[in-house]
JSON list of C-alpha atoms (C1' of nucleotides) in Angstrom, two decimals:
[
{"chain": "P", "resi": 1, "resn": "MET", "atom": "CA", "xyz": [20.43, 5.66, -37.07]},
{"chain": "P", "resi": 2, "resn": "ILE", "atom": "CA", "xyz": [20.44, 8.54, -39.22]},
{"chain": "P", "resi": 3, "resn": "ARG", "atom": "CA", "xyz": [20.91, 7.83, -43.01]},
{"chain": "P", "resi": 4, "resn": "VAL", "atom": "CA", "xyz": [22.39, 10.44, -44.81]},
{"chain": "P", "resi": 5, "resn": "ARG", "atom": "CA", "xyz": [21.76, 10.97, -48.70]},
{"chain": "P", "resi": 6, "resn": "GLU", "atom": "CA", "xyz": [25.00, 10.60, -50.12]},
{"chain": "P", "resi": 7, "resn": "PRO", "atom": "CA", "xyz": [25.89, 14.18, -51.42]},
{"chain": "P", "resi": 8, "resn": "HIS", "atom": "CA", "xyz": [26.95, 15.36, -54.31]},
{"chain": "P", "resi": 9, "resn": "PRO", "atom": "CA", "xyz": [30.53, 15.21, -55.54]},
{"chain": "P", "resi": 10, "resn": "TRP", "atom": "CA", "xyz": [31.79, 18.11, -52.88]},
{"chain": "P", "resi": 11, "resn": "PRO", "atom": "CA", "xyz": [31.97, 20.96, -55.35]},
{"chain": "P", "resi": 12, "resn": "SER", "atom": "CA", "xyz": [35.45, 22.76, -55.96]},
{"chain": "P", "resi": 13, "resn": "THR", "atom": "CA", "xyz": [34.74, 25.82, -57.44]},
{"chain": "P", "resi": 14, "resn": "GLU", "atom": "CA", "xyz": [32.09, 28.23, -56.21]},
{"chain": "P", "resi": 15, "resn": "ALA", "atom": "CA", "xyz": [29.91, 27.79, -59.34]},
{"chain": "P", "resi": 16, "resn": "GLU", "atom": "CA", "xyz": [29.81, 24.35, -58.85]},
{"chain": "P", "resi": 17, "resn": "ALA", "atom": "CA", "xyz": [28.65, 24.95, -55.13]},
{"chain": "P", "resi": 18, "resn": "ILE", "atom": "CA", "xyz": [25.71, 27.64, -56.31]},
{"chain": "P", "resi": 19, "resn": "ALA", "atom": "CA", "xyz": [24.38, 24.93, -59.01]},
{"chain": "P", "resi": 20, "resn": "ILE", "atom": "CA", "xyz": [24.09, 22.01, -56.30]},
{"chain": "P", "resi": 21, "resn": "GLN", "atom": "CA", "xyz": [22.37, 24.23, -54.45]},
{"chain": "P", "resi": 22, "resn": "GLU", "atom": "CA", "xyz": [19.68, 25.21, -57.17]},
{"chain": "P", "resi": 23, "resn": "LYS", "atom": "CA", "xyz": [19.04, 22.07, -57.50]},
{"chain": "P", "resi": 24, "resn": "LEU", "atom": "CA", "xyz": [19.05, 20.99, -54.45]},
{"chain": "P", "resi": 25, "resn": "ARG", "atom": "CA", "xyz": [16.39, 23.81, -52.85]},
{"chain": "P", "resi": 26, "resn": "PRO", "atom": "CA", "xyz": [13.41, 22.21, -54.33]},
{"chain": "P", "resi": 27, "resn": "LEU", "atom": "CA", "xyz": [13.65, 19.50, -52.22]},
{"chain": "P", "resi": 28, "resn": "VAL", "atom": "CA", "xyz": [12.97, 21.54, -49.06]},
{"chain": "P", "resi": 29, "resn": "ARG", "atom": "CA", "xyz": [9.56, 20.82, -47.70]},
{"chain": "P", "resi": 30, "resn": "PHE", "atom": "CA", "xyz": [7.21, 22.54, -45.86]},
{"chain": "P", "resi": 31, "resn": "ASP", "atom": "CA", "xyz": [4.92, 19.90, -44.58]},
{"chain": "P", "resi": 32, "resn": "GLY", "atom": "CA", "xyz": [5.97, 17.30, -41.38]},
{"chain": "P", "resi": 33, "resn": "GLU", "atom": "CA", "xyz": [6.66, 19.24, -39.06]},
{"chain": "P", "resi": 34, "resn": "PRO", "atom": "CA", "xyz": [6.98, 16.45, -36.11]},
{"chain": "P", "resi": 35, "resn": "ALA", "atom": "CA", "xyz": [3.57, 17.01, -33.68]},
{"chain": "P", "resi": 36, "resn": "GLU", "atom": "CA", "xyz": [5.43, 16.65, -30.51]},
{"chain": "P", "resi": 37, "resn": "VAL", "atom": "CA", "xyz": [9.02, 17.71, -30.47]},
{"chain": "P", "resi": 38, "resn": "ARG", "atom": "CA", "xyz": [10.89, 15.51, -27.78]},
{"chain": "P", "resi": 39, "resn": "THR", "atom": "CA", "xyz": [14.42, 15.53, -28.62]},
{"chain": "P", "resi": 40, "resn": "ALA", "atom": "CA", "xyz": [16.45, 18.35, -30.23]},
{"chain": "P", "resi": 41, "resn": "ALA", "atom": "CA", "xyz": [20.00, 18.23, -31.71]},
{"chain": "P", "resi": 42, "resn": "GLY", "atom": "CA", "xyz": [22.27, 21.38, -31.55]},
{"chain": "P", "resi": 43, "resn": "LEU", "atom": "CA", "xyz": [24.90, 21.36, -34.07]},
{"chain": "P", "resi": 44, "resn": "ASP", "atom": "CA", "xyz": [28.38, 23.85, -34.07]},
{"chain": "P", "resi": 45, "resn": "VAL", "atom": "CA", "xyz": [31.55, 23.75, -35.55]},
{"chain": "P", "resi": 46, "resn": "ALA", "atom": "CA", "xyz": [34.73, 25.08, -33.58]},
{"chain": "P", "resi": 47, "resn": "TYR", "atom": "CA", "xyz": [37.77, 25.96, -35.60]},
{"chain": "P", "resi": 48, "resn": "ARG", "atom": "CA", "xyz": [41.15, 24.69, -33.40]},
{"chain": "P", "resi": 49, "resn": "ASP", "atom": "CA", "xyz": [44.02, 27.36, -32.11]},
{"chain": "P", "resi": 50, "resn": "ASP", "atom": "CA", "xyz": [46.56, 26.43, -34.14]},
{"chain": "P", "resi": 51, "resn": "SER", "atom": "CA", "xyz": [46.16, 23.63, -37.55]},
{"chain": "P", "resi": 52, "resn": "ASP", "atom": "CA", "xyz": [43.81, 23.89, -40.66]},
{"chain": "P", "resi": 53, "resn": "GLU", "atom": "CA", "xyz": [41.53, 21.74, -38.31]},
{"chain": "P", "resi": 54, "resn": "LEU", "atom": "CA", "xyz": [37.86, 21.77, -37.29]},
{"chain": "P", "resi": 55, "resn": "VAL", "atom": "CA", "xyz": [35.85, 20.02, -34.77]},
{"chain": "P", "resi": 56, "resn": "ALA", "atom": "CA", "xyz": [31.91, 19.53, -35.16]},
{"chain": "P", "resi": 57, "resn": "ALA", "atom": "CA", "xyz": [29.75, 18.36, -32.36]},
{"chain": "P", "resi": 58, "resn": "VAL", "atom": "CA", "xyz": [26.72, 17.47, -31.56]},
{"chain": "P", "resi": 59, "resn": "THR", "atom": "CA", "xyz": [24.07, 17.58, -29.14]},
{"chain": "P", "resi": 60, "resn": "VAL", "atom": "CA", "xyz": [20.93, 15.88, -28.43]},
{"chain": "P", "resi": 61, "resn": "LEU", "atom": "CA", "xyz": [18.60, 16.92, -25.63]},
{"chain": "P", "resi": 62, "resn": "ASN", "atom": "CA", "xyz": [15.67, 16.31, -24.26]},
{"chain": "P", "resi": 63, "resn": "VAL", "atom": "CA", "xyz": [13.24, 19.49, -24.57]},
{"chain": "P", "resi": 64, "resn": "ALA", "atom": "CA", "xyz": [11.56, 18.58, -21.16]},
{"chain": "P", "resi": 65, "resn": "ASP", "atom": "CA", "xyz": [14.74, 18.97, -19.19]},
{"chain": "P", "resi": 66, "resn": "LEU", "atom": "CA", "xyz": [17.25, 20.28, -21.50]},
{"chain": "P", "resi": 67, "resn": "SER", "atom": "CA", "xyz": [19.02, 17.35, -20.62]},
{"chain": "P", "resi": 68, "resn": "VAL", "atom": "CA", "xyz": [21.62, 16.14, -22.99]},
{"chain": "P", "resi": 69, "resn": "VAL", "atom": "CA", "xyz": [21.06, 12.59, -23.63]},
{"chain": "P", "resi": 70, "resn": "ASP", "atom": "CA", "xyz": [23.81, 12.10, -26.12]},
{"chain": "P", "resi": 71, "resn": "SER", "atom": "CA", "xyz": [26.68, 13.57, -27.78]},
{"chain": "P", "resi": 72, "resn": "VAL", "atom": "CA", "xyz": [29.34, 13.30, -30.56]},
{"chain": "P", "resi": 73, "resn": "VAL", "atom": "CA", "xyz": [32.55, 15.28, -31.65]},
{"chain": "P", "resi": 74, "resn": "VAL", "atom": "CA", "xyz": [34.75, 14.72, -35.14]},
{"chain": "P", "resi": 75, "resn": "CYS", "atom": "CA", "xyz": [37.78, 16.57, -36.32]},
{"chain": "P", "resi": 76, "resn": "GLY", "atom": "CA", "xyz": [38.05, 17.28, -40.11]},
{"chain": "P", "resi": 77, "resn": "LYS", "atom": "CA", "xyz": [39.14, 19.27, -42.03]},
{"chain": "P", "resi": 78, "resn": "PRO", "atom": "CA", "xyz": [37.00, 22.14, -44.14]},
{"chain": "P", "resi": 79, "resn": "GLU", "atom": "CA", "xyz": [35.91, 20.99, -47.19]},
{"chain": "P", "resi": 80, "resn": "PHE", "atom": "CA", "xyz": [35.53, 24.34, -48.50]},
{"chain": "P", "resi": 81, "resn": "PRO", "atom": "CA", "xyz": [37.31, 27.87, -48.38]},
{"chain": "P", "resi": 82, "resn": "TYR", "atom": "CA", "xyz": [34.35, 30.74, -45.96]},
{"chain": "P", "resi": 83, "resn": "ILE", "atom": "CA", "xyz": [31.94, 32.37, -48.65]},
{"chain": "P", "resi": 84, "resn": "PRO", "atom": "CA", "xyz": [29.14, 33.90, -46.97]},
{"chain": "P", "resi": 85, "resn": "GLY", "atom": "CA", "xyz": [26.06, 32.50, -48.94]},
{"chain": "P", "resi": 86, "resn": "LEU", "atom": "CA", "xyz": [28.00, 28.70, -49.31]},
{"chain": "P", "resi": 87, "resn": "PHE", "atom": "CA", "xyz": [29.13, 28.62, -45.93]},
{"chain": "P", "resi": 88, "resn": "ALA", "atom": "CA", "xyz": [27.59, 24.90, -45.99]},
{"chain": "P", "resi": 89, "resn": "PHE", "atom": "CA", "xyz": [30.10, 23.81, -48.04]},
{"chain": "P", "resi": 90, "resn": "ARG", "atom": "CA", "xyz": [32.37, 24.61, -45.18]},
{"chain": "P", "resi": 91, "resn": "GLU", "atom": "CA", "xyz": [31.15, 22.88, -42.31]},
{"chain": "P", "resi": 92, "resn": "ALA", "atom": "CA", "xyz": [28.03, 20.22, -43.35]},
{"chain": "P", "resi": 93, "resn": "PRO", "atom": "CA", "xyz": [30.51, 17.40, -44.63]},
{"chain": "P", "resi": 94, "resn": "SER", "atom": "CA", "xyz": [32.25, 17.30, -40.87]},
{"chain": "P", "resi": 95, "resn": "LEU", "atom": "CA", "xyz": [28.66, 17.66, -38.99]},
{"chain": "P", "resi": 96, "resn": "LEU", "atom": "CA", "xyz": [26.93, 15.14, -41.53]},
{"chain": "P", "resi": 97, "resn": "GLU", "atom": "CA", "xyz": [29.50, 12.81, -40.08]},
{"chain": "P", "resi": 98, "resn": "ALA", "atom": "CA", "xyz": [29.07, 14.01, -36.62]},
{"chain": "P", "resi": 99, "resn": "LEU", "atom": "CA", "xyz": [24.90, 12.98, -37.06]},
{"chain": "P", "resi": 100, "resn": "LYS", "atom": "CA", "xyz": [26.01, 9.89, -38.72]},
{"chain": "P", "resi": 101, "resn": "LYS", "atom": "CA", "xyz": [27.23, 8.39, -35.26]},
{"chain": "P", "resi": 102, "resn": "LEU", "atom": "CA", "xyz": [24.40, 9.13, -33.10]},
{"chain": "P", "resi": 103, "resn": "SER", "atom": "CA", "xyz": [22.66, 6.80, -31.58]},
{"chain": "P", "resi": 104, "resn": "VAL", "atom": "CA", "xyz": [19.53, 8.06, -31.01]},
{"chain": "P", "resi": 105, "resn": "VAL", "atom": "CA", "xyz": [17.43, 9.98, -34.55]},
{"chain": "P", "resi": 106, "resn": "PRO", "atom": "CA", "xyz": [16.75, 13.75, -32.74]},
{"chain": "P", "resi": 107, "resn": "ASP", "atom": "CA", "xyz": [12.93, 15.15, -34.17]},
{"chain": "P", "resi": 108, "resn": "VAL", "atom": "CA", "xyz": [14.92, 18.31, -34.84]},
{"chain": "P", "resi": 109, "resn": "LEU", "atom": "CA", "xyz": [18.05, 19.49, -35.99]},
{"chain": "P", "resi": 110, "resn": "VAL", "atom": "CA", "xyz": [18.36, 22.85, -34.49]},
{"chain": "P", "resi": 111, "resn": "CYS", "atom": "CA", "xyz": [21.29, 24.73, -37.04]},
{"chain": "P", "resi": 112, "resn": "ASP", "atom": "CA", "xyz": [23.88, 27.33, -36.21]},
{"chain": "P", "resi": 113, "resn": "GLY", "atom": "CA", "xyz": [23.14, 29.29, -38.96]},
{"chain": "P", "resi": 114, "resn": "GLN", "atom": "CA", "xyz": [20.23, 30.21, -41.53]},
{"chain": "P", "resi": 115, "resn": "GLY", "atom": "CA", "xyz": [18.27, 28.18, -42.96]},
{"chain": "P", "resi": 116, "resn": "LEU", "atom": "CA", "xyz": [15.31, 30.03, -45.81]},
{"chain": "P", "resi": 117, "resn": "ALA", "atom": "CA", "xyz": [17.38, 33.22, -45.23]},
{"chain": "P", "resi": 118, "resn": "HIS", "atom": "CA", "xyz": [19.93, 33.18, -47.32]},
{"chain": "P", "resi": 119, "resn": "PRO", "atom": "CA", "xyz": [20.55, 34.73, -50.84]},
{"chain": "P", "resi": 120, "resn": "ARG", "atom": "CA", "xyz": [19.38, 31.51, -52.62]},
{"chain": "P", "resi": 121, "resn": "ARG", "atom": "CA", "xyz": [16.92, 30.13, -49.86]},
{"chain": "P", "resi": 122, "resn": "PHE", "atom": "CA", "xyz": [19.01, 27.44, -49.35]},
{"chain": "P", "resi": 123, "resn": "GLY", "atom": "CA", "xyz": [21.10, 28.20, -46.06]},
{"chain": "P", "resi": 124, "resn": "LEU", "atom": "CA", "xyz": [22.93, 25.49, -43.80]},
{"chain": "P", "resi": 125, "resn": "ALA", "atom": "CA", "xyz": [19.55, 24.13, -42.06]},
{"chain": "P", "resi": 126, "resn": "CYS", "atom": "CA", "xyz": [17.82, 23.46, -45.47]},
{"chain": "P", "resi": 127, "resn": "HIS", "atom": "CA", "xyz": [21.11, 21.23, -46.66]},
{"chain": "P", "resi": 128, "resn": "LEU", "atom": "CA", "xyz": [21.28, 19.65, -43.46]},
{"chain": "P", "resi": 129, "resn": "GLY", "atom": "CA", "xyz": [17.43, 19.25, -43.50]},
{"chain": "P", "resi": 130, "resn": "VAL", "atom": "CA", "xyz": [17.58, 17.75, -47.02]},
{"chain": "P", "resi": 131, "resn": "LEU", "atom": "CA", "xyz": [20.58, 15.64, -46.86]},
{"chain": "P", "resi": 132, "resn": "THR", "atom": "CA", "xyz": [19.39, 13.67, -43.76]},
{"chain": "P", "resi": 133, "resn": "ASP", "atom": "CA", "xyz": [15.49, 14.38, -44.28]},
{"chain": "P", "resi": 134, "resn": "LEU", "atom": "CA", "xyz": [15.13, 15.53, -40.82]},
{"chain": "P", "resi": 135, "resn": "PRO", "atom": "CA", "xyz": [13.32, 18.12, -39.67]},
{"chain": "P", "resi": 136, "resn": "SER", "atom": "CA", "xyz": [15.74, 21.03, -39.27]},
{"chain": "P", "resi": 137, "resn": "ILE", "atom": "CA", "xyz": [15.69, 25.01, -38.47]},
{"chain": "P", "resi": 138, "resn": "GLY", "atom": "CA", "xyz": [18.33, 27.69, -38.47]},
{"chain": "P", "resi": 139, "resn": "VAL", "atom": "CA", "xyz": [19.06, 29.95, -35.42]},
{"chain": "P", "resi": 140, "resn": "GLY", "atom": "CA", "xyz": [21.80, 32.59, -36.22]},
{"chain": "P", "resi": 141, "resn": "LYS", "atom": "CA", "xyz": [23.72, 35.37, -34.23]},
{"chain": "P", "resi": 142, "resn": "THR", "atom": "CA", "xyz": [23.58, 38.03, -37.12]},
{"chain": "P", "resi": 143, "resn": "ALA", "atom": "CA", "xyz": [21.01, 38.31, -39.70]},
{"chain": "P", "resi": 144, "resn": "MET", "atom": "CA", "xyz": [21.87, 38.34, -43.25]},
{"chain": "P", "resi": 145, "resn": "GLY", "atom": "CA", "xyz": [18.44, 40.01, -43.99]},
{"chain": "P", "resi": 146, "resn": "ARG", "atom": "CA", "xyz": [16.91, 43.29, -43.00]},
{"chain": "P", "resi": 147, "resn": "TYR", "atom": "CA", "xyz": [14.74, 43.59, -39.95]},
{"chain": "P", "resi": 148, "resn": "GLU", "atom": "CA", "xyz": [13.26, 46.34, -37.47]},
{"chain": "P", "resi": 149, "resn": "PRO", "atom": "CA", "xyz": [14.33, 45.67, -34.09]},
{"chain": "P", "resi": 150, "resn": "PRO", "atom": "CA", "xyz": [11.48, 43.65, -32.34]},
{"chain": "P", "resi": 151, "resn": "ASP", "atom": "CA", "xyz": [10.26, 45.18, -28.57]},
{"chain": "P", "resi": 152, "resn": "GLU", "atom": "CA", "xyz": [12.61, 44.34, -25.41]},
{"chain": "P", "resi": 153, "resn": "GLN", "atom": "CA", "xyz": [10.30, 41.32, -24.21]},
{"chain": "P", "resi": 154, "resn": "ARG", "atom": "CA", "xyz": [11.26, 37.96, -24.43]},
{"chain": "P", "resi": 155, "resn": "GLY", "atom": "CA", "xyz": [9.38, 36.65, -27.29]},
{"chain": "P", "resi": 156, "resn": "GLU", "atom": "CA", "xyz": [8.69, 39.44, -29.20]},
{"chain": "P", "resi": 157, "resn": "TRP", "atom": "CA", "xyz": [10.11, 39.47, -32.75]},
{"chain": "P", "resi": 158, "resn": "SER", "atom": "CA", "xyz": [9.87, 41.33, -36.19]},
{"chain": "P", "resi": 159, "resn": "PRO", "atom": "CA", "xyz": [10.31, 39.90, -39.38]},
{"chain": "P", "resi": 160, "resn": "LEU", "atom": "CA", "xyz": [13.23, 39.59, -41.17]},
{"chain": "P", "resi": 161, "resn": "ARG", "atom": "CA", "xyz": [12.93, 40.20, -44.95]},
{"chain": "P", "resi": 162, "resn": "MET", "atom": "CA", "xyz": [15.03, 39.78, -48.18]},
{"chain": "P", "resi": 163, "resn": "ASP", "atom": "CA", "xyz": [14.54, 41.20, -51.21]},
{"chain": "P", "resi": 164, "resn": "ASP", "atom": "CA", "xyz": [10.69, 42.01, -49.70]},
{"chain": "P", "resi": 165, "resn": "GLU", "atom": "CA", "xyz": [9.99, 38.45, -48.87]},
{"chain": "P", "resi": 166, "resn": "VAL", "atom": "CA", "xyz": [9.93, 37.26, -45.04]},
{"chain": "P", "resi": 167, "resn": "VAL", "atom": "CA", "xyz": [12.52, 34.82, -44.60]},
{"chain": "P", "resi": 168, "resn": "GLY", "atom": "CA", "xyz": [12.48, 34.38, -40.77]},
{"chain": "P", "resi": 169, "resn": "ARG", "atom": "CA", "xyz": [12.25, 36.23, -37.41]},
{"chain": "P", "resi": 170, "resn": "ALA", "atom": "CA", "xyz": [14.23, 38.78, -35.74]},
{"chain": "P", "resi": 171, "resn": "LEU", "atom": "CA", "xyz": [13.31, 36.74, -32.14]},
{"chain": "P", "resi": 172, "resn": "ARG", "atom": "CA", "xyz": [13.69, 38.13, -29.08]},
{"chain": "P", "resi": 173, "resn": "THR", "atom": "CA", "xyz": [14.68, 35.35, -26.81]},
{"chain": "P", "resi": 174, "resn": "GLN", "atom": "CA", "xyz": [16.02, 37.26, -23.71]},
{"chain": "P", "resi": 175, "resn": "ARG", "atom": "CA", "xyz": [14.50, 40.96, -22.44]},
{"chain": "P", "resi": 176, "resn": "GLY", "atom": "CA", "xyz": [16.94, 43.75, -23.44]},
{"chain": "P", "resi": 177, "resn": "VAL", "atom": "CA", "xyz": [19.42, 41.35, -25.05]},
{"chain": "P", "resi": 178, "resn": "LYS", "atom": "CA", "xyz": [20.25, 41.05, -29.27]},
{"chain": "P", "resi": 179, "resn": "PRO", "atom": "CA", "xyz": [17.44, 39.21, -30.70]},
{"chain": "P", "resi": 180, "resn": "VAL", "atom": "CA", "xyz": [17.76, 35.22, -32.67]},
{"chain": "P", "resi": 181, "resn": "PHE", "atom": "CA", "xyz": [17.69, 34.80, -36.34]},
{"chain": "P", "resi": 182, "resn": "VAL", "atom": "CA", "xyz": [15.34, 32.16, -36.67]},
{"chain": "P", "resi": 183, "resn": "SER", "atom": "CA", "xyz": [14.68, 30.62, -40.12]},
{"chain": "P", "resi": 184, "resn": "VAL", "atom": "CA", "xyz": [12.96, 27.28, -41.60]},
{"chain": "P", "resi": 185, "resn": "GLY", "atom": "CA", "xyz": [15.47, 24.68, -42.60]},
{"chain": "P", "resi": 186, "resn": "HIS", "atom": "CA", "xyz": [13.26, 21.54, -43.62]},
{"chain": "P", "resi": 187, "resn": "ARG", "atom": "CA", "xyz": [9.70, 20.09, -42.68]},
{"chain": "P", "resi": 188, "resn": "TYR", "atom": "CA", "xyz": [8.89, 22.76, -40.15]},
{"chain": "P", "resi": 189, "resn": "THR", "atom": "CA", "xyz": [6.83, 26.03, -39.39]},
{"chain": "P", "resi": 190, "resn": "LEU", "atom": "CA", "xyz": [8.04, 29.75, -38.95]},
{"chain": "P", "resi": 191, "resn": "ASP", "atom": "CA", "xyz": [5.96, 29.62, -35.42]},
{"chain": "P", "resi": 192, "resn": "GLY", "atom": "CA", "xyz": [7.03, 26.36, -34.57]},
{"chain": "P", "resi": 193, "resn": "ALA", "atom": "CA", "xyz": [10.71, 27.08, -35.26]},
{"chain": "P", "resi": 194, "resn": "CYS", "atom": "CA", "xyz": [10.21, 30.30, -33.01]},
{"chain": "P", "resi": 195, "resn": "ASP", "atom": "CA", "xyz": [8.26, 28.15, -30.07]},
{"chain": "P", "resi": 196, "resn": "LEU", "atom": "CA", "xyz": [10.96, 25.68, -29.98]},
{"chain": "P", "resi": 197, "resn": "VAL", "atom": "CA", "xyz": [13.67, 28.07, -29.99]},
{"chain": "P", "resi": 198, "resn": "LEU", "atom": "CA", "xyz": [11.95, 29.41, -26.76]},
{"chain": "P", "resi": 199, "resn": "ARG", "atom": "CA", "xyz": [11.85, 26.84, -24.77]},
{"chain": "P", "resi": 200, "resn": "LEU", "atom": "CA", "xyz": [15.33, 25.79, -25.99]},
{"chain": "P", "resi": 201, "resn": "ALA", "atom": "CA", "xyz": [16.63, 29.07, -24.24]},
{"chain": "P", "resi": 202, "resn": "PRO", "atom": "CA", "xyz": [14.36, 29.82, -21.28]},
{"chain": "P", "resi": 203, "resn": "LYS", "atom": "CA", "xyz": [18.14, 31.59, -19.81]},
{"chain": "P", "resi": 204, "resn": "TYR", "atom": "CA", "xyz": [20.34, 32.84, -22.32]},
{"chain": "P", "resi": 205, "resn": "ARG", "atom": "CA", "xyz": [20.02, 34.43, -25.19]},
{"chain": "P", "resi": 206, "resn": "LEU", "atom": "CA", "xyz": [20.93, 31.33, -27.56]},
{"chain": "P", "resi": 207, "resn": "PRO", "atom": "CA", "xyz": [19.37, 27.91, -27.09]},
{"chain": "P", "resi": 208, "resn": "GLU", "atom": "CA", "xyz": [20.87, 25.34, -24.97]},
{"chain": "P", "resi": 209, "resn": "THR", "atom": "CA", "xyz": [21.12, 22.86, -28.25]},
{"chain": "P", "resi": 210, "resn": "THR", "atom": "CA", "xyz": [23.97, 25.35, -29.17]},
{"chain": "P", "resi": 211, "resn": "ARG", "atom": "CA", "xyz": [25.20, 26.05, -25.90]},
{"chain": "P", "resi": 212, "resn": "THR", "atom": "CA", "xyz": [26.10, 22.56, -25.31]},
{"chain": "P", "resi": 213, "resn": "ALA", "atom": "CA", "xyz": [27.36, 21.68, -29.34]},
{"chain": "P", "resi": 214, "resn": "ASP", "atom": "CA", "xyz": [29.65, 24.95, -28.95]},
{"chain": "P", "resi": 215, "resn": "HIS", "atom": "CA", "xyz": [30.90, 23.62, -25.71]},
{"chain": "P", "resi": 216, "resn": "LEU", "atom": "CA", "xyz": [31.69, 20.53, -26.30]},
{"chain": "P", "resi": 217, "resn": "GLY", "atom": "CA", "xyz": [33.57, 21.35, -29.26]},
{"chain": "P", "resi": 218, "resn": "ARG", "atom": "CA", "xyz": [35.26, 24.18, -27.78]},
{"chain": "P", "resi": 219, "resn": "THR", "atom": "CA", "xyz": [36.53, 21.81, -25.29]},
{"chain": "P", "resi": 220, "resn": "GLN", "atom": "CA", "xyz": [37.93, 19.12, -26.79]},
{"chain": "P", "resi": 221, "resn": "ASP", "atom": "CA", "xyz": [41.62, 19.93, -27.51]},
{"chain": "Z", "resi": 1, "resn": "DG", "atom": "C1'", "xyz": [32.42, 50.17, -59.11]},
{"chain": "Z", "resi": 2, "resn": "DC", "atom": "C1'", "xyz": [31.21, 50.02, -54.40]},
{"chain": "Z", "resi": 3, "resn": "DG", "atom": "C1'", "xyz": [29.21, 48.03, -50.38]},
{"chain": "Z", "resi": 4, "resn": "DA", "atom": "C1'", "xyz": [27.50, 44.08, -47.88]},
{"chain": "Z", "resi": 5, "resn": "DC", "atom": "C1'", "xyz": [28.22, 39.28, -46.45]},
{"chain": "Z", "resi": 6, "resn": "DA", "atom": "C1'", "xyz": [25.83, 33.18, -41.45]},
{"chain": "Z", "resi": 7, "resn": "DG", "atom": "C1'", "xyz": [30.24, 30.90, -39.54]},
{"chain": "K", "resi": 1, "resn": "DA", "atom": "C1'", "xyz": [35.59, 31.64, -36.48]},
{"chain": "K", "resi": 2, "resn": "DT", "atom": "C1'", "xyz": [38.73, 34.35, -33.86]},
{"chain": "K", "resi": 3, "resn": "DC", "atom": "C1'", "xyz": [41.47, 38.03, -31.37]},
{"chain": "K", "resi": 4, "resn": "DT", "atom": "C1'", "xyz": [40.74, 40.91, -27.06]},
{"chain": "K", "resi": 5, "resn": "DT", "atom": "C1'", "xyz": [39.01, 44.56, -20.57]},
{"chain": "K", "resi": 6, "resn": "DG", "atom": "C1'", "xyz": [37.18, 45.21, -17.50]},
{"chain": "K", "resi": 7, "resn": "DT", "atom": "C1'", "xyz": [32.77, 44.62, -15.50]},
{"chain": "K", "resi": 8, "resn": "DC", "atom": "C1'", "xyz": [28.15, 43.69, -13.54]},
{"chain": "K", "resi": 9, "resn": "DG", "atom": "C1'", "xyz": [25.32, 39.62, -12.34]},
{"chain": "K", "resi": 10, "resn": "DC", "atom": "C1'", "xyz": [23.86, 35.06, -10.72]}
]
DNA sequence: GCGACAG
DNA sequence: ATCTTGTCGC
């Protein structure tokens, strides 16, 4: 099963959270990309209508046929307010609890958000990757950085930049549809990440990993 | 000071 | 994240 490096005490202030990101950032590795990716996990969090509770959902897909081979749902509470750049502190605790309950260890975590495409180069995908030491990538629906629209054909992409640095890619997964924003989390390459996202999104804009996790969390009333 | 700002 | 109509396509 997945072993989670027990995190640092969870921060209660913005300054503490930023200090934790700066401390963990050097632990991001860029080597160790899996030779073949047979299973990929989708991670997503839904917010319930009434209470202040959230639902963390994880699905594991067989990349070959996109079938769901495992899934976990856990309810929790936001451990931190939503602050751009500190998103992980809100959702990571519940997602880590869900990951611990998986019966299989996926080859890669496909996170709903950014990886290196982050003000301090340590988005949710990096954070979860480092804490589990699993390969991870980030796939965001909106960008934090600047980019030129890629050509309209599926598979086309353009660099995503922050501070004059390439931090990811705007990747067109379907012709004529808004691109998704792919960045490396941990133990992965940007080429490999885009390759994987295209394999996981043969029909829709978002990868099936994200779609199945989103659906699972949303229907868990 | 002002705008921008993953989910 | 979530609030929201009608509409086009599979």
